[in-house]
Amino acid sequence: MPVDDSHSSINVIGSSEAFRQLLRLVEKVAPSQQSLLICGPTGCGKEVIAQLVHQHSKNPSAPFIDLNCGAIPEHLVEAELFGHVRGAFTGAAGDRRGHLEMVGSGTLFLDEIGEMPLSVQPKLLRALETRTFRPIGSSDVRHFKGRVVAATHRNLLTQVKSGVFREDLYYRLGVITLDIPALNQRKEDIPALIEYFASLQT
């Protein structure tokens, strides 16, 4: 979902009341450092909204790093988040910083958080609660200075009830929740979206 907004360099297109209400919420919650959960159907523009939140945050010049929890093999998700030291596991030929460290005071966008392995969830929860973490294989404590914005197209409460997502992590991530309206809730925006995407074609 692109963004056509005079205050933004991100393409956010939409003038429907449902979409404008969402943008007003973004402006209100963006300056906070609280964790944020973005919910909405696939393709509705969750990452664009996450970028918009970052742009309106207190540290818009800090890094914005995204990690798709569903696109990385389960055994690598932890290493991507926390980093590792040389020899921590087979294939760890050197030290590597994780996303929690690389993001600095910026925004770490965890896309498809509902796909995060259950084994990694308590470690992420601890990092959010204590603002500290340890790279795999290291005893050194590192500090997390950024903000986590997570997104999902799934019903996380249903996943909590089925035991595949931790309830405490759900509430920690969902301190603030943004629900992105689907296109059938903002049909008046469809012509502008068609025009925008058509303009991208040669």
Coordinates of N, CA and C in Angstrom, one line a residue:
M1 N 0.8 -1.2 0.0 CA 0.0 0.0 0.0 C 0.9 1.2 0.0
P2 N 0.9 2.0 -1.1 CA 1.7 3.2 -1.1 C 1.1 4.3 -0.3
V3 N 1.9 5.3 0.0 CA 1.4 6.4 0.8 C 1.6 7.8 0.1
D4 N 0.6 8.5 -0.3 CA 0.7 9.8 -0.9 C 0.4 10.8 0.1
D5 N 1.4 11.3 0.8 CA 1.2 12.2 2.0 C 2.2 13.3 1.9
S6 N 1.7 14.5 2.0 CA 2.6 15.7 1.8 C 3.6 15.8 2.8
H7 N 3.5 15.1 4.0 CA 4.5 15.2 5.0 C 5.4 14.0 5.0
S8 N 5.4 13.2 3.9 CA 6.1 11.9 3.9 C 6.8 11.7 2.6
S9 N 7.9 11.1 2.6 CA 8.6 10.7 1.4 C 8.2 9.2 1.0
I10 N 7.4 8.6 1.8 CA 6.9 7.3 1.5 C 5.6 7.4 0.8
N11 N 5.4 6.5 -0.2 CA 4.2 6.6 -1.0 C 3.0 6.0 -0.2
V12 N 2.2 6.8 0.5 CA 1.0 6.4 1.2 C -0.2 6.9 0.5
I13 N -1.0 6.1 -0.3 CA -2.1 6.6 -1.1 C -3.4 6.2 -0.4
G14 N -4.2 7.2 -0.2 CA -5.5 7.0 0.4 C -6.2 8.2 1.0
S15 N -7.4 8.4 0.7 CA -8.1 9.6 1.3 C -9.4 9.1 2.0
S16 N -9.7 7.8 2.0 CA -10.9 7.4 2.7 C -10.8 7.7 4.2
E17 N -12.0 7.7 4.8 CA -12.0 8.1 6.3 C -11.3 7.0 7.1
A18 N -11.5 5.7 6.7 CA -10.8 4.6 7.4 C -9.3 4.7 7.4
F19 N -8.8 5.1 6.2 CA -7.4 5.2 6.0 C -6.8 6.5 6.7
R20 N -7.6 7.6 6.6 CA -7.1 8.8 7.3 C -7.1 8.6 8.8
Q21 N -8.1 7.9 9.3 CA -8.1 7.6 10.8 C -6.8 6.8 11.2
L22 N -6.4 5.9 10.3 CA -5.2 5.1 10.6 C -4.0 6.0 10.6
L23 N -3.9 7.0 9.6 CA -2.8 7.9 9.6 C -2.7 8.8 10.8
R24 N -3.9 9.2 11.3 CA -3.9 10.0 12.5 C -3.4 9.2 13.7
L25 N -3.7 8.0 13.8 CA -3.2 7.1 14.8 C -1.7 7.0 14.7
V26 N -1.2 6.8 13.5 CA 0.2 6.7 13.3 C 1.0 7.9 13.8
E27 N 0.5 9.1 13.5 CA 1.1 10.3 14.0 C 1.1 10.4 15.5
K28 N 0.0 9.9 16.1 CA -0.1 10.0 17.5 C 0.8 9.0 18.3
V29 N 1.0 7.8 17.7 CA 1.8 6.8 18.5 C 3.3 6.7 18.0
A30 N 3.6 7.3 16.9 CA 4.9 7.2 16.3 C 6.0 7.7 17.3
P31 N 5.8 8.8 17.9 CA 6.9 9.4 18.8 C 7.2 8.5 20.0
S32 N 6.3 7.6 20.4 CA 6.5 6.7 21.5 C 7.6 5.7 21.2
Q33 N 8.2 5.2 22.2 CA 9.2 4.1 22.0 C 8.6 2.8 22.3
Q34 N 7.3 2.7 22.6 CA 6.6 1.5 23.0 C 6.6 0.5 21.8
S35 N 6.6 -0.7 22.1 CA 6.4 -1.8 21.0 C 5.1 -1.6 20.4
L36 N 5.0 -2.0 19.1 CA 3.8 -1.7 18.3 C 3.5 -3.0 17.5
L37 N 2.2 -3.3 17.4 CA 1.8 -4.5 16.6 C 0.9 -4.0 15.5
I38 N 1.2 -4.3 14.3 CA 0.4 -3.9 13.1 C -0.3 -5.2 12.6
C39 N -1.6 -5.1 12.5 CA -2.4 -6.2 12.1 C -3.2 -5.9 10.8
G40 N -3.3 -6.9 9.9 CA -4.0 -6.6 8.7 C -3.8 -7.8 7.7
P41 N -4.7 -7.9 6.7 CA -4.5 -9.0 5.7 C -3.3 -8.8 4.9
T42 N -2.9 -9.9 4.3 CA -1.7 -9.9 3.4 C -1.9 -8.9 2.3
G43 N -0.8 -8.1 2.0 CA -0.8 -7.1 0.9 C -1.5 -5.8 1.3
C44 N -1.9 -5.6 2.5 CA -2.6 -4.3 2.9 C -1.6 -3.2 3.1
G45 N -0.3 -3.5 3.3 CA 0.7 -2.4 3.4 C 1.3 -2.3 4.8
K46 N 1.4 -3.4 5.5 CA 1.9 -3.3 6.9 C 3.3 -2.8 7.0
E47 N 4.2 -3.2 6.1 CA 5.5 -2.6 6.1 C 5.6 -1.1 5.8
V48 N 4.7 -0.7 4.9 CA 4.7 0.7 4.6 C 4.3 1.5 5.9
I49 N 3.3 1.0 6.6 CA 2.9 1.7 7.8 C 4.0 1.7 8.9
A50 N 4.7 0.6 8.9 CA 5.9 0.5 9.8 C 6.9 1.5 9.5
Q51 N 7.2 1.7 8.2 CA 8.1 2.7 7.7 C 7.6 4.1 8.1
L52 N 6.3 4.3 8.0 CA 5.8 5.6 8.3 C 5.9 5.9 9.8
V53 N 5.7 4.9 10.6 CA 5.8 5.0 12.0 C 7.3 5.4 12.3
H54 N 8.2 4.8 11.7 CA 9.7 5.1 11.9 C 10.0 6.5 11.4
Q55 N 9.4 6.9 10.3 CA 9.7 8.3 9.8 C 9.2 9.3 10.7
H56 N 8.1 9.1 11.4 CA 7.5 10.1 12.4 C 8.0 9.8 13.8
S57 N 8.9 8.9 14.0 CA 9.4 8.6 15.3 C 10.4 9.7 15.8
K58 N 11.0 9.6 17.0 CA 11.9 10.6 17.5 C 13.3 10.4 16.8
N59 N 13.5 9.2 16.2 CA 14.8 8.9 15.6 C 14.7 8.5 14.1
P60 N 14.1 9.4 13.3 CA 13.8 9.0 11.9 C 15.1 8.7 11.1
S61 N 16.3 9.3 11.5 CA 17.5 9.1 10.8 C 18.2 7.8 11.2
A62 N 17.7 7.2 12.3 CA 18.3 5.9 12.7 C 17.9 4.8 11.8
P63 N 18.6 3.6 11.8 CA 18.2 2.6 10.9 C 16.8 2.0 11.0
F64 N 16.3 1.6 9.9 CA 15.0 0.8 9.9 C 15.4 -0.5 9.3
I65 N 15.3 -1.6 10.1 CA 15.8 -2.9 9.7 C 14.6 -3.8 9.7
D66 N 14.3 -4.6 8.6 CA 13.2 -5.5 8.6 C 13.7 -7.0 8.6
L67 N 13.0 -7.8 9.3 CA 13.2 -9.2 9.4 C 11.9 -10.0 9.2
N68 N 11.8 -10.8 8.1 CA 10.6 -11.5 7.9 C 10.8 -12.9 8.6
C69 N 10.0 -13.0 9.7 CA 10.2 -14.2 10.5 C 9.7 -15.5 9.8
G70 N 8.9 -15.4 8.7 CA 8.5 -16.5 8.0 C 9.3 -16.9 6.8
A71 N 10.3 -16.1 6.5 CA 11.1 -16.3 5.3 C 12.5 -16.9 5.6
I72 N 12.8 -17.0 6.9 CA 14.1 -17.4 7.3 C 14.0 -18.8 8.0
P73 N 14.9 -19.8 7.7 CA 14.8 -21.1 8.3 C 14.8 -21.0 9.8
E74 N 14.1 -21.8 10.5 CA 13.8 -21.7 11.9 C 15.1 -21.6 12.7
H75 N 16.1 -22.4 12.3 CA 17.4 -22.4 13.1 C 18.2 -21.2 12.9
L76 N 17.9 -20.3 12.0 CA 18.6 -19.1 11.7 C 18.0 -17.8 12.3
V77 N 16.7 -17.9 12.7 CA 16.0 -16.8 13.2 C 16.7 -16.2 14.5
E78 N 17.1 -17.1 15.4 CA 17.7 -16.6 16.6 C 19.0 -15.9 16.3
A79 N 19.8 -16.5 15.4 CA 21.1 -15.9 15.0 C 20.9 -14.5 14.3
E80 N 19.9 -14.4 13.5 CA 19.6 -13.1 12.9 C 19.2 -12.0 13.9
L81 N 18.5 -12.4 14.9 CA 18.0 -11.5 15.9 C 19.1 -11.1 16.8
F82 N 19.8 -12.1 17.4 CA 20.8 -11.8 18.5 C 22.2 -11.8 18.1
G83 N 22.5 -12.3 16.9 CA 23.9 -12.4 16.5 C 24.6 -13.6 17.1
H84 N 25.8 -13.8 16.8 CA 26.6 -14.9 17.3 C 28.1 -14.6 17.3
V85 N 28.8 -15.5 18.1 CA 30.3 -15.4 18.1 C 30.8 -16.5 17.3
R86 N 32.1 -16.4 16.9 CA 32.7 -17.4 16.1 C 32.7 -18.8 16.9
G87 N 32.3 -19.8 16.1 CA 32.3 -21.2 16.7 C 31.0 -21.5 17.5
A88 N 30.0 -20.6 17.5 CA 28.8 -20.8 18.3 C 28.0 -22.0 17.8
F89 N 28.1 -22.2 16.5 CA 27.4 -23.4 15.9 C 28.1 -23.7 14.6
T90 N 27.8 -24.8 14.0 CA 28.4 -25.2 12.7 C 28.1 -24.1 11.7
G91 N 29.2 -23.6 11.1 CA 29.1 -22.6 10.0 C 29.3 -21.2 10.6
A92 N 29.4 -21.0 11.9 CA 29.7 -19.7 12.4 C 31.2 -19.4 12.4
A93 N 31.6 -19.0 11.2 CA 33.1 -18.8 11.0 C 33.6 -17.5 11.6
G94 N 32.8 -16.6 12.0 CA 33.2 -15.4 12.7 C 32.1 -14.8 13.5
D95 N 32.5 -13.7 14.2 CA 31.5 -13.0 15.0 C 30.5 -12.2 14.0
R96 N 29.3 -12.2 14.4 CA 28.3 -11.5 13.5 C 27.3 -10.8 14.4
R97 N 27.1 -9.5 14.2 CA 26.1 -8.7 15.0 C 24.7 -9.1 14.5
G98 N 23.7 -9.1 15.5 CA 22.4 -9.4 15.2 C 21.6 -8.1 14.9
H99 N 20.4 -8.3 14.4 CA 19.5 -7.2 14.1 C 19.2 -6.3 15.3
L100 N 19.1 -6.9 16.5 CA 18.8 -6.1 17.7 C 20.0 -5.1 18.0
E101 N 21.2 -5.5 17.7 CA 22.3 -4.6 17.9 C 22.5 -3.6 16.7
M102 N 22.3 -4.1 15.5 CA 22.5 -3.3 14.3 C 21.6 -2.2 14.2
V103 N 20.4 -2.3 14.7 CA 19.3 -1.3 14.6 C 19.6 -0.1 15.4
G104 N 20.5 -0.2 16.4 CA 20.8 0.9 17.2 C 19.6 1.5 17.9
S105 N 19.4 2.8 17.8 CA 18.2 3.4 18.4 C 17.0 3.5 17.4
G106 N 17.1 2.8 16.3 CA 16.1 2.8 15.2 C 15.0 1.8 15.5
T107 N 14.4 1.4 14.4 CA 13.2 0.5 14.4 C 13.5 -0.8 13.8
L108 N 13.2 -1.9 14.6 CA 13.3 -3.2 14.1 C 11.9 -3.7 13.7
F109 N 11.7 -4.0 12.5 CA 10.4 -4.4 12.0 C 10.4 -5.9 11.8
L110 N 9.6 -6.6 12.6 CA 9.5 -8.0 12.6 C 8.2 -8.4 11.9
D111 N 8.4 -8.7 10.6 CA 7.2 -9.0 9.8 C 6.9 -10.5 10.0
E112 N 5.6 -10.8 9.9 CA 5.0 -12.1 10.1 C 5.5 -12.7 11.4
I113 N 5.3 -11.9 12.5 CA 5.7 -12.3 13.8 C 5.1 -13.6 14.2
G114 N 3.9 -13.9 13.7 CA 3.2 -15.1 14.0 C 3.9 -16.4 13.6
E115 N 4.9 -16.2 12.7 CA 5.7 -17.4 12.2 C 7.0 -17.6 13.0
M116 N 7.2 -16.7 14.0 CA 8.4 -16.8 14.8 C 8.4 -18.2 15.6
P117 N 9.5 -18.9 15.5 CA 9.6 -20.2 16.3 C 9.3 -20.0 17.7
L118 N 8.5 -21.0 18.3 CA 8.2 -20.9 19.7 C 9.4 -20.9 20.6
S119 N 10.5 -21.5 20.2 CA 11.7 -21.6 21.0 C 12.4 -20.2 21.1
V120 N 12.2 -19.4 20.1 CA 12.9 -18.0 20.1 C 12.0 -17.0 20.8
Q121 N 10.7 -17.2 21.0 CA 9.8 -16.2 21.5 C 10.2 -15.8 23.0
P122 N 10.6 -16.7 23.9 CA 10.9 -16.3 25.2 C 12.2 -15.4 25.3
K123 N 13.1 -15.7 24.3 CA 14.3 -14.9 24.3 C 14.1 -13.5 23.8
L124 N 13.1 -13.3 22.8 CA 12.7 -12.0 22.3 C 12.0 -11.3 23.5
L125 N 11.1 -12.0 24.2 CA 10.4 -11.4 25.3 C 11.3 -10.8 26.3
R126 N 12.4 -11.6 26.7 CA 13.3 -11.1 27.7 C 14.1 -9.9 27.2
A127 N 14.4 -9.9 25.9 CA 15.1 -8.7 25.3 C 14.3 -7.5 25.4
L128 N 13.0 -7.7 25.2 CA 12.1 -6.5 25.2 C 11.9 -6.0 26.7
E129 N 11.8 -7.0 27.6 CA 11.6 -6.6 29.0 C 12.8 -6.0 29.7
T130 N 14.0 -6.6 29.4 CA 15.2 -6.1 30.1 C 16.0 -5.2 29.2
R131 N 15.7 -5.1 27.9 CA 16.4 -4.2 27.0 C 17.9 -4.7 26.9
T132 N 18.1 -6.0 27.2 CA 19.4 -6.6 27.0 C 19.3 -7.9 26.3
F133 N 20.4 -8.4 25.8 CA 20.5 -9.7 25.2 C 21.9 -10.2 25.1
R134 N 22.1 -11.5 24.8 CA 23.4 -12.0 24.6 C 23.5 -12.7 23.2
P135 N 24.5 -12.4 22.4 CA 24.7 -13.2 21.2 C 24.8 -14.6 21.4
I136 N 24.5 -15.5 20.5 CA 24.6 -16.9 20.7 C 26.1 -17.3 20.9
G137 N 26.3 -18.0 22.0 CA 27.7 -18.5 22.3 C 28.5 -17.5 23.0
S138 N 27.9 -16.3 23.4 CA 28.7 -15.3 24.1 C 28.1 -15.1 25.5
S139 N 28.9 -14.7 26.4 CA 28.5 -14.3 27.8 C 28.4 -12.8 28.0
D140 N 28.7 -12.1 26.9 CA 28.7 -10.6 27.0 C 27.2 -10.1 26.8
V141 N 26.8 -9.2 27.7 CA 25.5 -8.6 27.6 C 25.5 -7.4 26.7
R142 N 24.6 -7.4 25.7 CA 24.5 -6.2 24.8 C 23.2 -5.5 25.1
H143 N 23.1 -4.3 24.8 CA 21.9 -3.5 25.1 C 21.1 -3.2 23.8
F144 N 19.8 -3.4 23.9 CA 18.9 -3.0 22.8 C 18.3 -1.7 23.1
K145 N 18.6 -0.7 22.2 CA 18.2 0.7 22.3 C 17.1 1.1 21.4
G146 N 16.6 0.2 20.6 CA 15.7 0.6 19.6 C 14.2 0.2 20.0
R147 N 13.4 0.2 18.9 CA 12.0 -0.1 19.1 C 11.6 -1.2 18.2
V148 N 10.7 -2.1 18.7 CA 10.3 -3.2 17.8 C 8.8 -2.9 17.3
V149 N 8.7 -3.0 16.0 CA 7.4 -2.9 15.4 C 7.1 -4.3 14.7
A150 N 6.1 -5.0 15.2 CA 5.8 -6.3 14.6 C 4.6 -6.3 13.8
A151 N 4.5 -7.2 12.9 CA 3.3 -7.2 12.0 C 2.8 -8.7 11.7
T152 N 1.6 -8.8 11.5 CA 1.0 -10.2 11.3 C -0.3 -10.1 10.5
H153 N -0.5 -11.1 9.7 CA -1.8 -11.2 9.0 C -2.7 -12.3 9.8
R154 N -2.0 -12.9 10.8 CA -2.7 -13.9 11.5 C -3.5 -13.4 12.7
N155 N -4.4 -14.2 13.3 CA -5.0 -13.8 14.6 C -4.1 -14.4 15.7
L156 N -3.3 -13.5 16.3 CA -2.4 -14.0 17.3 C -3.1 -14.5 18.5
L157 N -4.3 -14.0 18.9 CA -5.0 -14.5 20.0 C -5.4 -16.0 19.8
T158 N -5.7 -16.3 18.6 CA -6.0 -17.7 18.2 C -4.8 -18.6 18.4
Q159 N -3.6 -18.0 17.9 CA -2.4 -18.8 18.1 C -2.0 -18.9 19.5
V160 N -2.3 -17.9 20.3 CA -2.0 -18.0 21.8 C -2.9 -19.2 22.4
K161 N -4.1 -19.2 22.0 CA -5.0 -20.3 22.5 C -4.6 -21.7 22.1
S162 N -4.0 -21.8 20.9 CA -3.6 -23.1 20.3 C -2.1 -23.4 20.8
G163 N -1.5 -22.5 21.5 CA -0.2 -22.8 22.1 C 1.0 -22.6 21.2
V164 N 0.8 -21.9 20.1 CA 2.0 -21.7 19.2 C 2.5 -20.3 19.3
F165 N 1.9 -19.5 20.1 CA 2.4 -18.1 20.3 C 2.2 -17.8 21.8
R166 N 3.3 -17.3 22.4 CA 3.3 -17.0 23.8 C 2.3 -15.8 24.2
E167 N 1.5 -16.0 25.2 CA 0.6 -14.9 25.6 C 1.3 -13.7 26.1
D168 N 2.4 -13.9 26.9 CA 3.1 -12.8 27.4 C 3.8 -12.0 26.4
L169 N 4.3 -12.6 25.3 CA 4.9 -11.9 24.2 C 3.9 -11.1 23.4
Y170 N 2.7 -11.8 23.2 CA 1.6 -11.1 22.5 C 1.3 -9.8 23.2
Y171 N 1.1 -9.8 24.5 CA 0.8 -8.5 25.2 C 1.9 -7.5 25.3
R172 N 3.2 -8.0 25.3 CA 4.3 -7.1 25.3 C 4.4 -6.4 23.9
L173 N 4.2 -7.2 22.8 CA 4.3 -6.6 21.5 C 3.1 -5.7 21.2
G174 N 1.9 -6.0 21.7 CA 0.7 -5.3 21.4 C 0.4 -4.2 22.4
V175 N 1.4 -3.6 23.0 CA 1.1 -2.4 23.9 C 0.3 -1.4 23.1
I176 N 0.7 -1.2 21.8 CA -0.1 -0.4 20.9 C -0.4 -1.2 19.7
T177 N -1.6 -1.3 19.3 CA -2.0 -2.1 18.1 C -2.6 -1.2 17.0
L178 N -2.2 -1.4 15.8 CA -2.8 -0.7 14.6 C -3.4 -1.7 13.7
D179 N -4.7 -1.5 13.5 CA -5.4 -2.4 12.6 C -5.5 -1.7 11.2
I180 N -4.9 -2.3 10.2 CA -5.0 -1.7 8.9 C -6.3 -2.1 8.1
P181 N -7.1 -1.2 7.7 CA -8.3 -1.6 7.0 C -8.0 -2.3 5.7
A182 N -8.8 -3.3 5.4 CA -8.7 -4.0 4.1 C -9.3 -3.2 3.0
L183 N -9.0 -3.5 1.8 CA -9.6 -2.7 0.7 C -11.1 -2.6 0.6
N184 N -11.7 -3.7 1.1 CA -13.2 -3.6 1.1 C -13.8 -2.7 2.2
Q185 N -12.9 -2.1 3.0 CA -13.3 -1.1 4.0 C -12.9 0.3 3.5
R186 N -12.2 0.4 2.4 CA -11.8 1.7 1.8 C -11.8 1.6 0.3
K187 N -13.0 1.3 -0.2 CA -13.2 1.1 -1.7 C -12.9 2.4 -2.4
E188 N -13.2 3.5 -1.8 CA -13.0 4.8 -2.5 C -11.5 5.1 -2.8
D189 N -10.6 4.3 -2.2 CA -9.2 4.5 -2.5 C -8.7 3.7 -3.7
I190 N -9.5 2.7 -4.1 CA -9.0 1.8 -5.2 C -8.6 2.5 -6.5
P191 N -9.4 3.5 -7.0 CA -9.0 4.2 -8.2 C -7.6 4.8 -8.1
A192 N -7.3 5.5 -7.0 CA -6.0 6.1 -6.8 C -4.9 5.1 -6.8
L193 N -5.2 3.9 -6.1 CA -4.2 2.9 -6.1 C -3.9 2.3 -7.4
I194 N -5.0 2.1 -8.2 CA -4.8 1.5 -9.6 C -4.0 2.5 -10.4
E195 N -4.3 3.8 -10.3 CA -3.5 4.8 -11.1 C -2.0 4.8 -10.7
Y196 N -1.8 4.6 -9.4 CA -0.4 4.6 -8.9 C 0.4 3.4 -9.4
F197 N -0.2 2.2 -9.3 CA 0.5 1.0 -9.7 C 0.6 1.0 -11.2
A198 N -0.4 1.5 -11.9 CA -0.3 1.5 -13.4 C 0.9 2.5 -13.8
S199 N 1.1 3.5 -13.1 CA 2.2 4.5 -13.4 C 3.6 3.9 -13.3
L200 N 3.7 2.8 -12.5 CA 5.0 2.1 -12.3 C 5.3 1.2 -13.5
Q201 N 4.3 0.9 -14.4 CA 4.6 0.0 -15.5 C 5.1 0.7 -16.7
T202 N 6.0 0.1 -17.5 CA 6.5 0.7 -18.7 C 5.5 0.6 -19.8

